[in-house]
Coordinates of C-alpha atoms and ligand atoms in Angstrom, one line a residue:
Chain K
M345 CA 69.1 66.5 107.0
L346 CA 71.1 64.5 104.5
N347 CA 72.2 62.2 107.3
L348 CA 68.6 61.7 108.4
M349 CA 67.6 60.7 104.9
K350 CA 70.6 58.3 104.7
Q351 CA 69.5 56.7 108.0
S352 CA 65.9 56.4 106.7
L353 CA 67.1 54.9 103.5
R354 CA 69.2 52.4 105.4
R355 CA 66.3 51.3 107.5
T356 CA 64.0 51.0 104.5
T357 CA 66.5 48.9 102.5
W358 CA 67.0 46.6 105.5
I359 CA 63.3 46.0 105.8
A360 CA 63.1 45.4 102.1
R361 CA 66.0 42.9 102.3
I362 CA 64.4 40.9 105.1
T363 CA 61.1 40.9 103.3
F364 CA 62.8 39.6 100.2
L365 CA 64.5 36.9 102.1
E366 CA 61.3 35.8 103.8
A367 CA 59.5 35.7 100.4
I368 CA 62.0 33.6 98.6
R369 CA 62.2 31.1 101.5
Q370 CA 58.5 30.4 101.3
R371 CA 57.7 27.1 99.5
F372 CA 54.3 28.3 98.2
F373 CA 55.9 31.2 96.2
A374 CA 58.7 29.0 94.9
F375 CA 56.0 26.5 93.8
L376 CA 54.1 29.2 92.0
I377 CA 57.2 30.5 90.2
L378 CA 58.1 27.0 89.1
L379 CA 54.6 26.3 87.9
S380 CA 54.6 29.4 85.7
A381 CA 58.0 28.6 84.4
A382 CA 56.8 25.1 83.5
L383 CA 53.8 26.6 81.7
V384 CA 56.0 29.0 79.7
V385 CA 58.4 26.2 78.8
S386 CA 55.4 24.0 77.7
S387 CA 54.7 26.5 75.0
V388 CA 57.5 24.8 73.1
S389 CA 55.1 22.0 72.4
F390 CA 53.1 24.2 70.0
R391 CA 55.7 23.6 67.4
F392 CA 54.4 20.1 67.0
L393 CA 50.9 21.3 66.3
D394 CA 50.6 22.9 62.9
F395 CA 49.8 26.6 63.4
G396 CA 51.6 27.7 60.3
H397 CA 52.2 31.4 60.1
G398 CA 50.4 32.3 63.3
E399 CA 52.6 30.0 65.5
L400 CA 54.8 32.7 67.1
K401 CA 51.7 34.8 67.9
F402 CA 50.2 31.8 69.6
V403 CA 53.3 31.1 71.6
A404 CA 53.5 34.8 72.6
D405 CA 49.8 34.9 73.7
F406 CA 50.2 31.8 75.7
G407 CA 53.4 32.8 77.4
F408 CA 52.5 36.4 78.1
G409 CA 49.1 35.2 79.3
G410 CA 50.7 32.8 81.7
I411 CA 53.0 35.4 83.1
F412 CA 50.1 37.9 83.4
F413 CA 47.9 35.4 85.2
F414 CA 50.4 33.8 87.5
G415 CA 52.1 37.1 88.1
S416 CA 48.8 38.7 89.3
I417 CA 48.1 35.8 91.6
L418 CA 51.6 35.8 93.0
T419 CA 51.5 39.5 93.6
L420 CA 48.1 39.4 95.4
A421 CA 49.0 36.4 97.6
M422 CA 52.6 37.4 98.4
T423 CA 52.0 41.1 99.2
A424 CA 49.0 40.4 101.5
Q425 CA 50.8 37.4 103.1
L426 CA 54.1 39.2 103.8
F427 CA 52.2 42.2 105.2
F428 CA 49.8 40.2 107.5
A429 CA 52.6 37.8 108.6
E430 CA 54.3 40.9 110.3
I431 CA 51.0 42.0 111.9
E432 CA 49.8 38.6 113.0
N433 CA 53.1 37.2 114.2
R434 CA 53.5 40.5 116.0
T435 CA 57.0 41.1 114.4
A436 CA 55.6 44.5 113.4
M437 CA 55.4 45.3 117.1
T438 CA 59.1 44.9 117.7
L439 CA 59.9 46.6 114.4
L440 CA 57.8 49.6 114.9
A441 CA 59.0 50.0 118.5
K442 CA 62.3 50.8 116.9
P443 CA 62.9 54.2 115.4
V444 CA 61.3 53.0 112.2
S445 CA 58.5 55.1 110.8
R446 CA 55.4 53.5 109.4
W447 CA 56.3 54.9 106.0
E448 CA 59.6 53.2 106.1
F449 CA 57.9 50.0 107.0
L450 CA 55.5 50.1 104.1
V451 CA 58.0 51.3 101.5
G452 CA 60.4 48.6 102.7
K453 CA 57.7 45.9 102.3
F454 CA 56.9 47.2 98.9
I455 CA 60.5 47.2 97.6
G456 CA 61.1 43.7 99.0
V457 CA 58.0 42.4 97.3
W458 CA 58.7 44.3 94.1
A459 CA 62.2 42.8 94.0
V460 CA 60.8 39.3 94.1
L461 CA 58.4 40.2 91.3
G462 CA 61.2 41.6 89.3
I463 CA 63.0 38.3 89.5
F464 CA 59.8 36.5 88.6
I465 CA 59.1 38.6 85.5
F466 CA 62.6 38.8 84.2
T467 CA 63.3 35.1 84.6
L468 CA 60.1 34.1 82.9
T469 CA 60.4 36.6 80.1
L470 CA 63.9 35.5 79.5
I471 CA 62.7 31.9 79.2
L472 CA 59.9 32.9 76.9
G473 CA 62.1 35.2 74.9
L474 CA 64.6 32.4 74.3
I475 CA 61.9 30.0 73.2
M476 CA 60.4 32.6 70.8
W477 CA 63.8 33.6 69.5
G478 CA 64.8 29.9 68.8
R479 CA 61.5 29.2 67.0
H480 CA 61.8 32.5 65.1
Q481 CA 65.2 31.5 63.7
E482 CA 63.7 28.2 62.4
L483 CA 60.6 30.0 61.0
V484 CA 62.7 32.5 59.2
A485 CA 64.8 29.8 57.6
L486 CA 61.6 27.9 56.5
A487 CA 60.0 31.1 55.1
E488 CA 63.0 31.9 53.1
A489 CA 63.2 28.4 51.7
A490 CA 59.5 28.7 50.7
G491 CA 59.9 32.2 49.4
R492 CA 57.4 33.7 51.9
V493 CA 57.6 36.8 54.1
P494 CA 59.3 35.8 57.4
P495 CA 57.5 36.7 60.7
D496 CA 58.8 39.6 62.9
L497 CA 60.3 39.3 66.4
S498 CA 61.6 42.3 68.3
V499 CA 63.9 41.4 71.2
S500 CA 63.8 45.0 72.6
G501 CA 60.0 44.7 72.4
V502 CA 60.1 41.7 74.6
A503 CA 62.4 43.5 77.0
A504 CA 60.0 46.5 77.1
Y505 CA 57.2 44.1 77.7
A506 CA 59.0 42.7 80.8
L507 CA 59.5 46.2 82.1
L508 CA 55.8 47.1 81.7
Q509 CA 54.7 43.9 83.3
W510 CA 56.9 44.6 86.2
L511 CA 55.4 48.0 86.6
R512 CA 51.9 46.5 86.4
L513 CA 52.7 44.0 89.2
G514 CA 54.2 46.9 91.2
V515 CA 50.9 48.8 90.8
I516 CA 49.0 45.7 92.0
A517 CA 51.4 45.2 95.0
A518 CA 50.8 48.9 95.9
M519 CA 47.1 48.4 95.6
V520 CA 47.2 45.3 97.9
L521 CA 49.3 47.2 100.4
A522 CA 46.8 50.1 100.4
V523 CA 43.9 47.7 101.0
S524 CA 45.9 45.7 103.7
S525 CA 46.9 48.8 105.6
V526 CA 43.3 49.2 106.7
A527 CA 42.1 45.6 106.4
R528 CA 41.5 43.6 109.6
S529 CA 42.2 40.2 108.0
F530 CA 44.3 38.6 105.3
L531 CA 41.2 37.1 103.6
F532 CA 39.5 40.5 103.3
A533 CA 42.7 42.0 101.8
I534 CA 43.0 39.2 99.2
V535 CA 39.3 39.4 98.1
V536 CA 39.2 43.2 97.9
G537 CA 42.6 43.2 96.3
A538 CA 41.5 40.8 93.7
M539 CA 38.4 42.9 92.9
A540 CA 40.6 45.9 92.6
V541 CA 42.8 44.1 90.1
L542 CA 39.7 43.0 88.1
A543 CA 38.4 46.6 88.1
G544 CA 41.8 47.8 86.9
Q545 CA 41.8 45.3 84.1
L546 CA 38.3 46.5 83.0
Q547 CA 38.9 50.2 83.5
W548 CA 39.5 50.8 79.9
I549 CA 35.9 50.0 79.1
A550 CA 34.8 53.0 81.1
E551 CA 37.5 55.1 79.4
E552 CA 36.3 54.1 76.0
A553 CA 32.7 54.6 76.8
L554 CA 33.6 58.1 78.0
L555 CA 35.3 58.9 74.7
K556 CA 32.8 57.3 72.4
E557 CA 29.3 57.7 73.7
K558 CA 28.0 61.1 72.9
Q559 CA 24.4 61.0 74.0
I560 CA 24.8 59.9 77.7
T561 CA 23.5 61.8 80.6
T562 CA 25.9 64.1 82.7
V563 CA 25.3 61.9 85.8
Y564 CA 26.5 58.8 83.9
Q565 CA 29.3 60.7 82.3
S566 CA 30.6 62.0 85.7
F567 CA 30.3 58.5 87.1
L568 CA 32.4 57.1 84.3
W569 CA 34.9 60.0 84.6
L570 CA 35.2 59.3 88.4
I571 CA 35.9 55.6 87.7
T572 CA 38.6 56.4 85.2
R573 CA 40.2 58.8 87.7
I574 CA 40.1 56.4 90.7
V575 CA 40.8 53.0 89.2
P576 CA 44.2 52.5 87.7
N577 CA 44.2 51.3 84.1
L578 CA 46.0 48.0 84.2
Q579 CA 45.2 47.0 80.6
Q580 CA 47.6 49.5 79.2
F581 CA 50.5 47.4 80.3
N582 CA 49.4 44.3 78.4
I583 CA 50.8 45.1 75.0
G584 CA 53.3 42.2 75.1
D585 CA 52.4 40.5 71.8
A586 CA 52.3 43.8 69.9
L587 CA 55.6 44.8 71.3
A588 CA 57.2 41.5 70.5
L589 CA 55.7 40.7 67.1
D590 CA 54.6 43.9 65.6
V591 CA 56.7 46.5 67.2
A592 CA 55.9 49.1 64.5
S593 CA 52.3 49.1 65.7
V594 CA 53.3 50.5 69.1
S595 CA 54.5 54.0 69.4
N596 CA 57.4 54.8 71.8
G597 CA 55.1 57.3 73.3
A598 CA 52.6 54.6 74.4
V599 CA 55.3 52.7 76.2
W600 CA 56.6 55.8 77.9
A601 CA 53.1 56.9 78.9
A602 CA 52.3 53.5 80.4
S603 CA 55.6 53.5 82.3
L604 CA 55.0 57.0 83.6
S605 CA 51.5 56.3 84.7
G606 CA 52.7 53.1 86.3
C607 CA 55.1 55.0 88.5
I608 CA 52.5 57.6 89.4
Y609 CA 50.0 54.9 90.4
I610 CA 52.6 53.3 92.6
I611 CA 53.5 56.5 94.4
V612 CA 49.9 57.5 94.9
L613 CA 48.8 54.1 96.1
L614 CA 51.8 53.9 98.5
I615 CA 50.8 57.3 99.9
L616 CA 47.2 56.0 100.4
A617 CA 48.6 52.9 102.1
G618 CA 50.7 55.1 104.4
L619 CA 47.8 57.3 105.3
G620 CA 45.7 54.2 106.2
F621 CA 48.5 52.6 108.1
R622 CA 49.5 55.7 110.1
R623 CA 47.1 55.3 113.0
R624 CA 46.6 51.5 112.8
E625 CA 46.8 49.7 116.2
I626 CA 49.7 47.3 116.0
Chain X
M831 CA 59.0 68.1 133.7
S832 CA 61.7 66.8 135.9
D833 CA 64.9 65.0 134.6
E834 CA 64.3 62.4 137.3
I835 CA 61.2 61.1 135.5
A836 CA 61.7 58.6 132.7
I837 CA 58.0 58.1 131.8
S838 CA 55.1 60.2 132.8
V839 CA 51.5 59.1 132.1
Q840 CA 48.6 61.4 132.8
G841 CA 45.0 60.5 132.7
L842 CA 45.5 57.8 130.1
T843 CA 42.4 56.2 128.8
K844 CA 42.0 53.6 126.0
D845 CA 38.8 52.3 124.6
F846 CA 38.9 49.5 122.1
R847 CA 36.0 48.9 119.8
V848 CA 35.0 45.3 119.8
G849 CA 32.4 43.2 118.0
L850 CA 30.4 44.1 114.9
V851 CA 28.4 46.9 116.5
G852 CA 31.6 48.4 118.0
H853 CA 31.0 48.1 121.7
K854 CA 33.5 50.1 123.7
L855 CA 35.9 48.1 125.9
R856 CA 37.8 50.3 128.3
A857 CA 41.2 48.7 128.6
V858 CA 42.9 51.5 130.4
D859 CA 41.0 53.8 132.6
N860 CA 42.3 57.2 133.6
L861 CA 45.8 56.0 134.5
S862 CA 48.4 58.3 135.9
L863 CA 51.9 57.2 136.7
E864 CA 55.4 58.7 137.1
I865 CA 58.2 56.2 136.5
P866 CA 61.5 57.5 138.0
R867 CA 64.8 57.1 136.1
G868 CA 67.4 54.5 137.1
Q869 CA 65.0 52.1 138.8
V870 CA 63.3 48.9 138.0
Y871 CA 59.6 49.6 137.8
G872 CA 57.0 46.8 137.8
L873 CA 53.6 47.2 136.3
L874 CA 51.6 44.4 137.9
G875 CA 48.1 43.0 137.7
P876 CA 46.0 40.1 136.4
N877 CA 45.7 39.1 132.8
G878 CA 43.6 41.6 130.8
C879 CA 44.0 44.5 133.3
G880 CA 45.6 46.7 130.6
K881 CA 49.3 46.4 131.2
S882 CA 50.4 45.6 127.6
T883 CA 48.0 48.2 126.2
T884 CA 49.6 50.8 128.5
L885 CA 53.1 49.9 127.3
K886 CA 52.0 49.9 123.7
I887 CA 50.6 53.4 124.1
I888 CA 53.8 54.6 125.7
L889 CA 55.7 53.3 122.7
G890 CA 53.3 54.8 120.2
L891 CA 52.2 51.5 118.8
V892 CA 48.6 52.2 119.7
P893 CA 47.0 55.6 119.9
A894 CA 45.4 56.7 123.2
T895 CA 41.8 57.6 123.5
A896 CA 42.6 60.3 126.0
G897 CA 45.5 61.4 128.2
K898 CA 49.1 62.4 127.9
V899 CA 52.2 60.3 127.7
S900 CA 55.8 61.5 127.7
I901 CA 58.8 59.3 127.5
L902 CA 62.3 60.6 128.3
G903 CA 60.9 64.1 127.7
F904 CA 59.5 63.2 124.2
G905 CA 56.1 62.4 123.0
S906 CA 55.4 58.7 122.7
A907 CA 55.2 58.4 118.9
T908 CA 58.4 60.2 118.1
S909 CA 61.3 58.2 116.7
E910 CA 63.6 60.2 118.9
A911 CA 61.9 58.6 122.0
R912 CA 62.0 55.2 120.4
R913 CA 65.7 55.5 119.6
R914 CA 66.4 55.8 123.4
A915 CA 64.1 53.0 124.3
G916 CA 64.2 49.2 123.8
F917 CA 61.1 47.0 123.8
L918 CA 60.5 43.3 124.3
P919 CA 56.9 42.5 123.5
E920 CA 54.8 39.9 125.1
A921 CA 55.4 36.4 123.8
P922 CA 57.9 37.6 121.2
Y923 CA 58.1 36.0 117.8
F924 CA 60.8 36.7 115.3
H925 CA 61.6 35.7 111.7
K926 CA 62.2 32.0 112.1
F927 CA 64.6 31.8 109.2
L928 CA 67.1 34.2 110.6
T929 CA 69.8 33.2 113.1
G930 CA 69.8 34.9 116.5
R931 CA 72.9 36.9 115.5
E932 CA 71.3 38.0 112.1
L933 CA 68.2 39.1 113.9
V934 CA 70.0 41.2 116.5
S935 CA 72.1 42.8 113.7
Y936 CA 69.0 43.6 111.8
Y937 CA 67.4 45.3 114.8
A938 CA 70.6 47.0 115.6
R939 CA 70.6 48.5 112.1
L940 CA 67.0 49.6 112.5
S941 CA 67.9 51.2 115.8
G942 CA 70.6 53.3 114.1
V943 CA 73.7 51.5 115.3
A944 CA 76.5 52.6 112.9
E945 CA 77.9 49.9 110.6
V946 CA 81.4 50.2 112.2
D947 CA 80.0 49.6 115.7
L948 CA 77.6 46.9 114.6
K949 CA 79.6 43.8 115.3
S950 CA 80.7 44.7 118.8
A951 CA 77.3 46.0 119.7
V952 CA 75.7 42.7 118.7
E953 CA 78.3 40.7 120.6
V954 CA 77.8 42.8 123.7
A955 CA 74.0 42.3 123.5
L956 CA 74.3 38.5 122.9
D957 CA 76.8 38.2 125.7
A958 CA 74.6 40.1 128.2
T959 CA 71.8 37.7 127.5
A960 CA 73.9 34.5 127.4
M961 CA 73.1 34.0 123.7
T962 CA 76.6 34.1 122.3
E963 CA 76.7 30.4 121.5
A964 CA 73.1 29.9 120.4
G965 CA 73.5 33.0 118.2
N966 CA 74.4 30.9 115.1
R967 CA 71.3 28.8 115.3
T968 CA 68.1 29.7 113.5
I969 CA 65.4 31.2 115.7
G970 CA 63.0 28.4 114.7
T971 CA 65.0 26.0 116.9
Y972 CA 64.9 28.2 120.0
S973 CA 63.2 27.3 123.3
K974 CA 60.8 29.7 125.0
G975 CA 63.6 30.9 127.3
M976 CA 65.9 31.5 124.4
L977 CA 63.3 33.4 122.5
Q978 CA 62.8 35.7 125.5
R979 CA 66.6 36.2 125.8
I980 CA 67.1 36.9 122.1
G981 CA 64.2 39.4 122.4
L982 CA 66.0 41.0 125.3
A983 CA 69.2 41.1 123.2
Q984 CA 67.4 43.0 120.4
A985 CA 65.9 45.4 122.9
I986 CA 69.3 46.4 124.4
V987 CA 71.5 46.2 121.3
H988 CA 71.5 50.0 120.8
Q989 CA 72.3 50.7 124.5
P990 CA 68.9 52.4 125.2
E991 CA 68.4 54.4 128.4
L992 CA 65.1 52.9 128.9
V993 CA 64.2 49.2 128.5
I994 CA 60.5 48.1 128.5
L995 CA 59.8 44.5 129.0
D996 CA 56.3 42.9 128.6
E997 CA 56.1 39.7 130.6
P998 CA 59.8 38.9 130.2
T999 CA 59.5 35.6 132.2
A1000 CA 56.2 34.3 131.0
G1001 CA 56.5 30.7 130.0
V1002 CA 60.1 30.4 131.2
D1003 CA 61.0 28.0 134.0
P1004 CA 62.1 29.5 137.4
V1005 CA 65.8 28.9 136.7
G1006 CA 65.5 30.8 133.4
A1007 CA 63.3 33.4 135.0
A1008 CA 65.9 34.0 137.7
A1009 CA 68.6 34.4 135.0
I1010 CA 66.4 37.0 133.3
G1011 CA 65.9 38.7 136.7
K1012 CA 69.7 38.9 137.0
M1013 CA 70.0 40.5 133.6
I1014 CA 67.4 43.1 134.6
L1015 CA 69.4 43.9 137.8
A1016 CA 72.6 44.2 135.7
M1017 CA 70.8 46.8 133.4
R1018 CA 69.9 48.8 136.5
A1019 CA 73.5 48.7 137.6
Q1020 CA 74.4 50.3 134.3
G1021 CA 72.0 53.1 135.1
K1022 CA 69.2 52.1 132.8
T1023 CA 65.6 52.5 133.7
V1024 CA 63.7 49.2 133.3
V1025 CA 59.9 49.0 133.1
L1026 CA 58.5 45.5 133.2
C1027 CA 55.1 44.1 133.4
S1028 CA 54.1 40.8 134.8
H1029 CA 51.3 38.9 136.5
L1030 CA 54.0 36.7 138.3
L1031 CA 54.2 38.6 141.5
G1032 CA 56.8 36.5 143.2
Q1033 CA 59.5 37.1 140.6
V1034 CA 58.7 40.8 140.4
E1035 CA 59.2 41.3 144.1
Q1036 CA 62.8 40.3 143.8
V1037 CA 63.8 42.7 141.1
C1038 CA 61.6 45.8 141.3
D1039 CA 62.3 48.9 143.3
R1040 CA 58.8 50.2 142.7
V1041 CA 55.6 48.8 141.5
A1042 CA 52.2 49.9 140.4
I1043 CA 49.3 47.4 140.6
M1044 CA 46.5 47.7 138.1
D1045 CA 43.1 46.1 138.0
K1046 CA 40.5 46.5 135.2
G1047 CA 42.5 49.3 133.7
R1048 CA 42.7 51.3 136.9
L1049 CA 45.6 52.0 139.2
V1050 CA 44.9 50.4 142.6
L1051 CA 48.3 50.8 144.4
E1052 CA 51.6 52.4 143.7
G1053 CA 54.8 52.7 145.8
R1054 CA 58.2 51.3 146.8
V1055 CA 58.2 47.5 147.1
D1056 CA 59.7 47.7 150.6
D1057 CA 57.0 50.2 151.8
I1058 CA 54.2 48.1 150.3
L1059 CA 55.3 44.8 151.6
A1060 CA 56.9 45.5 155.0
R1061 CA 54.4 45.1 157.9
R1062 CA 55.8 47.7 160.2
D1063 CA 53.6 46.6 163.1
R1064 CA 55.1 43.1 163.3
Q1065 CA 58.7 41.7 163.7
V1066 CA 60.1 38.3 163.2
I1067 CA 62.8 36.7 165.4
T1068 CA 64.5 33.7 163.9
A1069 CA 66.8 31.2 165.7
S1070 CA 68.2 27.7 165.3
D1071 CA 68.7 25.0 168.0
L1072 CA 65.9 26.5 170.0
T1073 CA 64.8 24.3 172.9
D1074 CA 61.4 24.3 174.5
K1075 CA 62.8 25.8 177.7
A1076 CA 64.6 28.6 175.9
W1077 CA 61.4 29.4 174.0
A1078 CA 59.3 29.5 177.1
A1079 CA 61.8 31.9 178.7
A1080 CA 61.9 34.1 175.6
E1081 CA 58.1 34.2 175.4
A1082 CA 57.8 35.1 179.0
A1083 CA 60.3 37.9 178.6
L1084 CA 58.6 39.3 175.6
L1085 CA 55.2 39.2 177.3
A1086 CA 56.6 40.8 180.4
H1087 CA 57.8 43.7 178.3
G1088 CA 54.3 44.2 176.9
A1089 CA 54.6 42.4 173.5
K1090 CA 51.4 41.0 172.2
D1091 CA 50.5 38.1 169.7
V1092 CA 53.7 36.3 170.4
S1093 CA 53.9 33.1 168.3
L1094 CA 56.4 30.5 167.2
T1095 CA 56.4 29.4 163.6
H1096 CA 59.0 28.1 161.1
P1097 CA 60.0 30.7 158.5
R1098 CA 59.0 29.4 155.0
R1099 CA 60.9 29.8 151.9
S1100 CA 58.9 30.4 148.8
L1101 CA 58.3 27.4 146.5
E1102 CA 60.2 29.3 143.9
E1103 CA 63.3 29.5 146.0
L1104 CA 63.1 25.8 146.8
F1105 CA 62.7 24.9 143.1
R1106 CA 65.7 27.1 142.2
E1107 CA 67.9 25.4 144.8
L1108 CA 66.9 21.9 143.7
V1109 CA 67.2 22.5 139.9
K1110 CA 70.4 24.4 139.7
G1111 CA 70.6 24.8 136.0
S1112 CA 68.6 23.1 133.3
R1113 CA 70.3 22.9 129.9
D1114 CA 69.2 26.0 128.2
A1115 CA 68.4 28.2 131.2
Ligands
LIG1273 N1 43.4 45.2 119.8 C1 42.5 45.0 120.8 N2 41.2 45.0 120.4 C2 40.2 44.8 121.4 N3 40.5 44.6 122.7 C3 41.7 44.5 123.1 C4 42.8 44.7 122.2 N4 44.0 44.6 122.8 C5 43.6 44.4 124.1 N5 42.3 44.3 124.3 C6 41.6 44.1 125.5 O1 42.0 45.1 126.5 C7 42.2 44.5 127.7 C8 43.6 44.8 128.3 O2 44.4 43.9 127.5 P1 46.0 43.9 127.8 O3 46.5 45.3 127.9 O4 46.6 43.0 126.8 O5 46.1 43.2 129.2 P2 47.3 42.6 130.0 O6 48.5 42.9 129.3 O7 47.3 43.3 131.4 O8 47.0 41.2 130.2 C9 41.8 43.1 127.6 O9 40.4 43.0 128.0 C10 41.9 42.8 126.2 O10 41.0 41.8 125.8
LIG1274 MG1 49.8 41.6 128.5

């Protein structure tokens, strides 16, 4: 039994490894990563504009926003592309004729993609963190000279942000895999995947409405409830600027809750992907 | 079920849904076959007659609409069955950025070859397919014949009992095709069962012990190649330096003993044989 699990783990990690290699050798993804890095670095130029006290906040919003936006696009495109490349080039046929289960195939793909996203997130957050940290040092010195209250910057908050964003991209990758597992074409997977991401970003609206509005009908209420159950809440991971600049405003509990729900979403979505993929014709 | 049967297919039917309204297309129609162990078995027929679909169902890549398949005593979708089988798909395509050797190692790992045996298993497979030298080049640079051979190497790297090849010589020149034919015979000599499908009848004739001929998803003929091809009601006499006088005497003798339809022709070699004699070895055959 233990041996069987070991074998399964070995196959899964090798599929992940090859997926990872394939991803980092694609020029389009390298281009996207460089572009977002350039964007983040360009936030340095804000120091020449006079934003006064709000400057760090502006840099954070801009940088986090860029990582959020490009990260989402990268995840959508890369996950669907790596999945459909295997199907359309028929490499999946050779692979699945081996003693590889469809679950191992999907989980291997997911881990490979998620590893690339990890590199993306941690590199960009590191760059952004360094820029913010450098500027923070200068701003603290300036504030002290002028006798003002220096701005806050939490390094561990930035690290927590990176972790949460990585989880968010993991949820998106699992969403795209779930769609791809039943989709006939790459384009369909991309479009439906993008709509799912959008729905995830807006899910909190339904959640709030459910909490606040008292005089709504039961039908409408159950509809909202259903939406909040089905659609993952992606907005809960976007607390970067709060974590970095005003860490006291975020409770530890909120970070843990978001992390936990991220992991659960990923597992559930991968199970859905596996169920969809199980009987697919290769 | 007998130990002598490698693959048994009973009443296999496959319908594909095609088009927006989901018309049914019957790709395989009530097919029953028993493929014996230790032989080279050819599944023949024109393009689109359902050969590839049958192989994919046998390997569990596509679910059947109806019918039963068992492979080496297991159901088709089990990983136990797939551990004992090797598969070369039609027009194989592999990750271009890997070298041949990396690719075969990758598939060896997926097939469960232990890390300690990996290196030797990969070298044996590359050697058997004459890919040892080309193994260090990336797959993107391979010719069609080399792609088929690296595909063959990944199919046999875990020493499977059963090797399933879908059009192993499609797009390969006759010299390369003959080399692949030799590899197939070498596998049979090791006691493996080989199932291959092809629409190139001439090549198949030389390697297969048994063939099944399909048309429009149905089985039309099945049997030993010798039985199917031999015309037991006719004989051929060949000779060289035959003079007109000698022939006249021989013909008279044959007729006197009651032979009918006596005729004199030159035996023909197949165009393929001639081609292979003339072109003894192109560079990457
Ligand atoms: N995935 C599929 N969807 C719809 N039709 C298919 C599919 N795969 C094969 N077919 C059809 O099934 C028939 C048999 O195909 P195939 O088994 O590939 O034939 P062969 O290998 O003998 O050339 C063909 O008419 C083909 O168009
Ligand atoms: Mg075919």
